[in-house]
């Protein structure tokens, strides 16, 4: 479940629970014959609703807006989520599919080059078809560092044995010491 979905579900659930409790309290107060209201000043809304029929333009407009918002929420949920797992190449007779997260692939790439001399830091972004490894170095003359980084990262990526491995892009950045 997406984070936005969780927050939206929590907010709407709590709002529905609170509104239900308040409406129930107002109904109980009305049944007890007490005048006025507890929390919600609903007399203005109730009189507006009594004056307007279901076929009035204002009522239809409000209903249309609510339907549109509901449809937008449904369509947002039906949109396919982006793939976060990359499938590993396994034995064809196995009934088990093994996968690794894109974050895991990125960490494997970072770990593979972090021990090289001259590498001060790494970061990675892995997508379904591409993996970008950014390596920071304070060396003025990088020499063959980029080649070493590319070779190590390519070996790490090949070692994962992905079915459709992403294309590796290496970015060597000089930072001041």
PDB file of C-alpha atoms in Angstrom:
ATOM      1  CA  UNK A   1       0.000   0.000   0.000  1.00  0.00           C
ATOM      2  CA  UNK A   2       1.369   3.404  -0.929  1.00  0.00           C
ATOM      3  CA  UNK A   3       2.158   5.947   1.766  1.00  0.00           C
ATOM      4  CA  UNK A   4      -0.339   8.406   0.283  1.00  0.00           C
ATOM      5  CA  UNK A   5      -3.016   5.707   0.400  1.00  0.00           C
ATOM      6  CA  UNK A   6      -2.308   4.986   4.036  1.00  0.00           C
ATOM      7  CA  UNK A   7      -2.455   8.633   5.064  1.00  0.00           C
ATOM      8  CA  UNK A   8      -5.612   9.247   3.022  1.00  0.00           C
ATOM      9  CA  UNK A   9      -7.287   6.147   4.468  1.00  0.00           C
ATOM     10  CA  UNK A  10      -6.365   7.209   8.008  1.00  0.00           C
ATOM     11  CA  UNK A  11      -7.623  10.780   7.553  1.00  0.00           C
ATOM     12  CA  UNK A  12     -10.876   9.745   5.876  1.00  0.00           C
ATOM     13  CA  UNK A  13     -11.432   6.960   8.405  1.00  0.00           C
ATOM     14  CA  UNK A  14     -10.926   9.260  11.377  1.00  0.00           C
ATOM     15  CA  UNK A  15     -13.143  11.928   9.796  1.00  0.00           C
ATOM     16  CA  UNK A  16     -15.877   9.357   9.180  1.00  0.00           C
ATOM     17  CA  UNK A  17     -15.584   8.018  12.729  1.00  0.00           C
ATOM     18  CA  UNK A  18     -15.729  11.501  14.241  1.00  0.00           C
ATOM     19  CA  UNK A  19     -18.688  12.555  12.086  1.00  0.00           C
ATOM     20  CA  UNK A  20     -20.526   9.336  12.936  1.00  0.00           C
ATOM     21  CA  UNK A  21     -20.054   9.879  16.668  1.00  0.00           C
ATOM     22  CA  UNK A  22     -21.203  13.510  16.457  1.00  0.00           C
ATOM     23  CA  UNK A  23     -24.282  12.634  14.373  1.00  0.00           C
ATOM     24  CA  UNK A  24     -25.186   9.818  16.782  1.00  0.00           C
ATOM     25  CA  UNK A  25     -24.897  12.221  19.732  1.00  0.00           C
ATOM     26  CA  UNK A  26     -27.094  14.794  17.937  1.00  0.00           C
ATOM     27  CA  UNK A  27     -29.729  12.115  17.222  1.00  0.00           C
ATOM     28  CA  UNK A  28     -29.728  10.955  20.844  1.00  0.00           C
ATOM     29  CA  UNK A  29     -30.140  14.544  22.027  1.00  0.00           C
ATOM     30  CA  UNK A  30     -33.061  15.000  19.611  1.00  0.00           C
ATOM     31  CA  UNK A  31     -34.700  11.779  20.821  1.00  0.00           C
ATOM     32  CA  UNK A  32     -34.404  12.950  24.411  1.00  0.00           C
ATOM     33  CA  UNK A  33     -36.376  16.058  23.442  1.00  0.00           C
ATOM     34  CA  UNK A  34     -33.681  18.580  24.261  1.00  0.00           C
ATOM     35  CA  UNK A  35     -33.752  21.732  22.104  1.00  0.00           C
ATOM     36  CA  UNK A  36     -30.749  23.037  20.160  1.00  0.00           C
ATOM     37  CA  UNK A  37     -27.674  21.151  19.161  1.00  0.00           C
ATOM     38  CA  UNK A  38     -24.650  19.622  20.865  1.00  0.00           C
ATOM     39  CA  UNK A  39     -21.802  20.278  18.464  1.00  0.00           C
ATOM     40  CA  UNK A  40     -23.061  20.787  14.932  1.00  0.00           C
ATOM     41  CA  UNK A  41     -25.217  23.829  14.163  1.00  0.00           C
ATOM     42  CA  UNK A  42     -27.197  21.900  11.567  1.00  0.00           C
ATOM     43  CA  UNK A  43     -30.399  23.970  11.537  1.00  0.00           C
ATOM     44  CA  UNK A  44     -29.244  26.137   8.589  1.00  0.00           C
ATOM     45  CA  UNK A  45     -28.177  23.098   6.571  1.00  0.00           C
ATOM     46  CA  UNK A  46     -31.380  21.247   7.392  1.00  0.00           C
ATOM     47  CA  UNK A  47     -33.551  24.169   6.267  1.00  0.00           C
ATOM     48  CA  UNK A  48     -31.538  24.505   3.014  1.00  0.00           C
ATOM     49  CA  UNK A  49     -32.008  20.797   2.327  1.00  0.00           C
ATOM     50  CA  UNK A  50     -35.774  21.056   2.975  1.00  0.00           C
ATOM     51  CA  UNK A  51     -36.077  23.940   0.486  1.00  0.00           C
ATOM     52  CA  UNK A  52     -34.266  22.204  -2.399  1.00  0.00           C
ATOM     53  CA  UNK A  53     -35.424  19.170  -4.370  1.00  0.00           C
ATOM     54  CA  UNK A  54     -33.092  16.465  -5.691  1.00  0.00           C
ATOM     55  CA  UNK A  55     -33.529  17.870  -9.201  1.00  0.00           C
ATOM     56  CA  UNK A  56     -32.365  21.402  -8.308  1.00  0.00           C
ATOM     57  CA  UNK A  57     -29.216  22.641 -10.048  1.00  0.00           C
ATOM     58  CA  UNK A  58     -27.247  23.242  -6.852  1.00  0.00           C
ATOM     59  CA  UNK A  59     -27.946  19.746  -5.539  1.00  0.00           C
ATOM     60  CA  UNK A  60     -27.022  18.176  -8.892  1.00  0.00           C
ATOM     61  CA  UNK A  61     -23.816  20.233  -9.067  1.00  0.00           C
ATOM     62  CA  UNK A  62     -22.732  19.173  -5.585  1.00  0.00           C
ATOM     63  CA  UNK A  63     -23.531  15.557  -6.419  1.00  0.00           C
ATOM     64  CA  UNK A  64     -21.616  15.774  -9.701  1.00  0.00           C
ATOM     65  CA  UNK A  65     -18.546  17.179  -7.973  1.00  0.00           C
ATOM     66  CA  UNK A  66     -18.647  14.394  -5.376  1.00  0.00           C
ATOM     67  CA  UNK A  67     -18.980  11.753  -8.113  1.00  0.00           C
ATOM     68  CA  UNK A  68     -16.045  13.286 -10.027  1.00  0.00           C
ATOM     69  CA  UNK A  69     -13.844  13.284  -6.923  1.00  0.00           C
ATOM     70  CA  UNK A  70     -14.777   9.663  -6.243  1.00  0.00           C
ATOM     71  CA  UNK A  71     -13.975   8.634  -9.811  1.00  0.00           C
ATOM     72  CA  UNK A  72     -10.623  10.412  -9.651  1.00  0.00           C
ATOM     73  CA  UNK A  73      -9.751   8.529  -6.468  1.00  0.00           C
ATOM     74  CA  UNK A  74     -10.750   5.199  -8.062  1.00  0.00           C
ATOM     75  CA  UNK A  75      -8.712   5.938 -11.207  1.00  0.00           C
ATOM     76  CA  UNK A  76      -5.712   6.930  -9.099  1.00  0.00           C
ATOM     77  CA  UNK A  77      -5.882   3.572  -7.337  1.00  0.00           C
ATOM     78  CA  UNK A  78      -6.260   1.629 -10.592  1.00  0.00           C
ATOM     79  CA  UNK A  79      -3.079   3.168 -12.019  1.00  0.00           C
ATOM     80  CA  UNK A  80      -0.412   0.458 -11.968  1.00  0.00           C
ATOM     81  CA  UNK A  81       2.312   0.890  -9.424  1.00  0.00           C
ATOM     82  CA  UNK A  82       5.888   1.102 -10.602  1.00  0.00           C
ATOM     83  CA  UNK A  83       7.848  -2.093 -10.339  1.00  0.00           C
ATOM     84  CA  UNK A  84      10.178  -2.115  -7.383  1.00  0.00           C
ATOM     85  CA  UNK A  85      11.568  -5.624  -7.837  1.00  0.00           C
ATOM     86  CA  UNK A  86      13.995  -6.953 -10.433  1.00  0.00           C
ATOM     87  CA  UNK A  87      13.663 -10.685 -11.138  1.00  0.00           C
ATOM     88  CA  UNK A  88      16.690 -12.931 -10.715  1.00  0.00           C
ATOM     89  CA  UNK A  89      17.499 -15.596 -13.290  1.00  0.00           C
ATOM     90  CA  UNK A  90      16.741 -18.969 -11.714  1.00  0.00           C
ATOM     91  CA  UNK A  91      16.466 -22.559 -12.837  1.00  0.00           C
ATOM     92  CA  UNK A  92      13.669 -23.025 -15.407  1.00  0.00           C
ATOM     93  CA  UNK A  93      12.251 -26.041 -13.576  1.00  0.00           C
ATOM     94  CA  UNK A  94      11.896 -24.107 -10.323  1.00  0.00           C
ATOM     95  CA  UNK A  95       8.419 -22.955  -9.406  1.00  0.00           C
ATOM     96  CA  UNK A  96       9.882 -20.147  -7.327  1.00  0.00           C
ATOM     97  CA  UNK A  97      10.546 -16.665  -8.681  1.00  0.00           C
ATOM     98  CA  UNK A  98      13.288 -14.808  -6.860  1.00  0.00           C
ATOM     99  CA  UNK A  99      13.610 -11.046  -7.028  1.00  0.00           C
ATOM    100  CA  UNK A 100      15.684  -8.275  -5.527  1.00  0.00           C
ATOM    101  CA  UNK A 101      14.571  -4.725  -4.831  1.00  0.00           C
ATOM    102  CA  UNK A 102      15.939  -1.838  -6.838  1.00  0.00           C
ATOM    103  CA  UNK A 103      17.309  -0.425  -3.595  1.00  0.00           C
ATOM    104  CA  UNK A 104      19.147  -3.702  -2.998  1.00  0.00           C
ATOM    105  CA  UNK A 105      20.697  -3.570  -6.463  1.00  0.00           C
ATOM    106  CA  UNK A 106      21.804   0.010  -5.809  1.00  0.00           C
ATOM    107  CA  UNK A 107      23.370  -0.922  -2.483  1.00  0.00           C
ATOM    108  CA  UNK A 108      25.197  -3.839  -4.112  1.00  0.00           C
ATOM    109  CA  UNK A 109      26.635  -1.479  -6.734  1.00  0.00           C
ATOM    110  CA  UNK A 110      27.687   1.036  -4.078  1.00  0.00           C
ATOM    111  CA  UNK A 111      29.313  -1.636  -1.905  1.00  0.00           C
ATOM    112  CA  UNK A 112      31.221  -3.074  -4.856  1.00  0.00           C
ATOM    113  CA  UNK A 113      33.136   0.178  -5.434  1.00  0.00           C
ATOM    114  CA  UNK A 114      33.277   1.667  -1.937  1.00  0.00           C
ATOM    115  CA  UNK A 115      36.553  -0.106  -1.106  1.00  0.00           C
ATOM    116  CA  UNK A 116      38.456   1.296  -4.070  1.00  0.00           C
ATOM    117  CA  UNK A 117      41.247   3.737  -3.317  1.00  0.00           C
ATOM    118  CA  UNK A 118      40.137   7.287  -4.089  1.00  0.00           C
ATOM    119  CA  UNK A 119      36.404   6.680  -3.670  1.00  0.00           C
ATOM    120  CA  UNK A 120      35.014   9.086  -1.065  1.00  0.00           C
ATOM    121  CA  UNK A 121      31.318   8.356  -1.452  1.00  0.00           C
ATOM    122  CA  UNK A 122      28.744   6.695  -3.646  1.00  0.00           C
ATOM    123  CA  UNK A 123      25.091   7.008  -4.474  1.00  0.00           C
ATOM    124  CA  UNK A 124      22.904   5.126  -6.904  1.00  0.00           C
ATOM    125  CA  UNK A 125      19.569   5.319  -8.638  1.00  0.00           C
ATOM    126  CA  UNK A 126      18.231   2.082 -10.099  1.00  0.00           C
ATOM    127  CA  UNK A 127      15.321   1.983 -12.472  1.00  0.00           C
ATOM    128  CA  UNK A 128      13.898  -0.955 -14.352  1.00  0.00           C
ATOM    129  CA  UNK A 129      16.125  -0.434 -17.401  1.00  0.00           C
ATOM    130  CA  UNK A 130      19.005   1.702 -16.115  1.00  0.00           C
ATOM    131  CA  UNK A 131      21.265   1.949 -13.096  1.00  0.00           C
ATOM    132  CA  UNK A 132      23.208   5.148 -12.429  1.00  0.00           C
ATOM    133  CA  UNK A 133      26.114   4.939 -10.027  1.00  0.00           C
ATOM    134  CA  UNK A 134      27.560   8.266  -8.897  1.00  0.00           C
ATOM    135  CA  UNK A 135      31.023   8.073  -7.349  1.00  0.00           C
ATOM    136  CA  UNK A 136      32.598  11.024  -5.553  1.00  0.00           C
ATOM    137  CA  UNK A 137      36.372  11.381  -5.393  1.00  0.00           C
ATOM    138  CA  UNK A 138      38.766  14.039  -4.133  1.00  0.00           C
ATOM    139  CA  UNK A 139      41.559  12.942  -6.482  1.00  0.00           C
ATOM    140  CA  UNK A 140      42.785  15.599  -8.896  1.00  0.00           C
ATOM    141  CA  UNK A 141      44.018  13.008 -11.360  1.00  0.00           C
ATOM    142  CA  UNK A 142      41.510  10.186 -11.471  1.00  0.00           C
ATOM    143  CA  UNK A 143      43.677   8.035 -13.763  1.00  0.00           C
ATOM    144  CA  UNK A 144      41.993   4.702 -14.278  1.00  0.00           C
ATOM    145  CA  UNK A 145      39.619   5.083 -11.334  1.00  0.00           C
ATOM    146  CA  UNK A 146      36.606   5.368 -13.620  1.00  0.00           C
ATOM    147  CA  UNK A 147      37.584   2.146 -15.402  1.00  0.00           C
ATOM    148  CA  UNK A 148      38.034   0.346 -12.075  1.00  0.00           C
ATOM    149  CA  UNK A 149      34.675   1.625 -10.843  1.00  0.00           C
ATOM    150  CA  UNK A 150      32.937   0.615 -14.064  1.00  0.00           C
ATOM    151  CA  UNK A 151      34.517  -2.878 -14.008  1.00  0.00           C
ATOM    152  CA  UNK A 152      33.687  -3.529 -10.348  1.00  0.00           C
ATOM    153  CA  UNK A 153      30.113  -2.271 -10.728  1.00  0.00           C
ATOM    154  CA  UNK A 154      29.608  -4.318 -13.906  1.00  0.00           C
ATOM    155  CA  UNK A 155      30.894  -7.435 -12.112  1.00  0.00           C
ATOM    156  CA  UNK A 156      28.536  -6.794  -9.196  1.00  0.00           C
ATOM    157  CA  UNK A 157      25.604  -6.318 -11.563  1.00  0.00           C
ATOM    158  CA  UNK A 158      26.494  -9.467 -13.501  1.00  0.00           C
ATOM    159  CA  UNK A 159      26.900 -11.349 -10.217  1.00  0.00           C
ATOM    160  CA  UNK A 160      23.286 -10.637  -9.314  1.00  0.00           C
ATOM    161  CA  UNK A 161      22.230 -12.667 -12.385  1.00  0.00           C
ATOM    162  CA  UNK A 162      19.188 -10.570 -13.226  1.00  0.00           C
ATOM    163  CA  UNK A 163      16.811 -11.731 -15.971  1.00  0.00           C
ATOM    164  CA  UNK A 164      16.773  -8.269 -17.544  1.00  0.00           C
ATOM    165  CA  UNK A 165      19.618  -6.364 -15.979  1.00  0.00           C
ATOM    166  CA  UNK A 166      19.606  -2.579 -16.173  1.00  0.00           C
ATOM    167  CA  UNK A 167      22.128  -0.689 -18.280  1.00  0.00           C
ATOM    168  CA  UNK A 168      24.920   0.636 -16.079  1.00  0.00           C
ATOM    169  CA  UNK A 169      25.907   4.318 -16.199  1.00  0.00           C
ATOM    170  CA  UNK A 170      28.829   5.515 -14.077  1.00  0.00           C
ATOM    171  CA  UNK A 171      29.291   9.167 -13.158  1.00  0.00           C
ATOM    172  CA  UNK A 172      32.633  10.067 -11.561  1.00  0.00           C
ATOM    173  CA  UNK A 173      32.471  13.429  -9.768  1.00  0.00           C
ATOM    174  CA  UNK A 174      35.381  15.352  -8.345  1.00  0.00           C
ATOM    175  CA  UNK A 175      34.707  16.984  -4.999  1.00  0.00           C
ATOM    176  CA  UNK A 176      37.003  19.326  -3.144  1.00  0.00           C
ATOM    177  CA  UNK A 177      38.869  17.776  -0.247  1.00  0.00           C
TER     178      UNK A 177
END
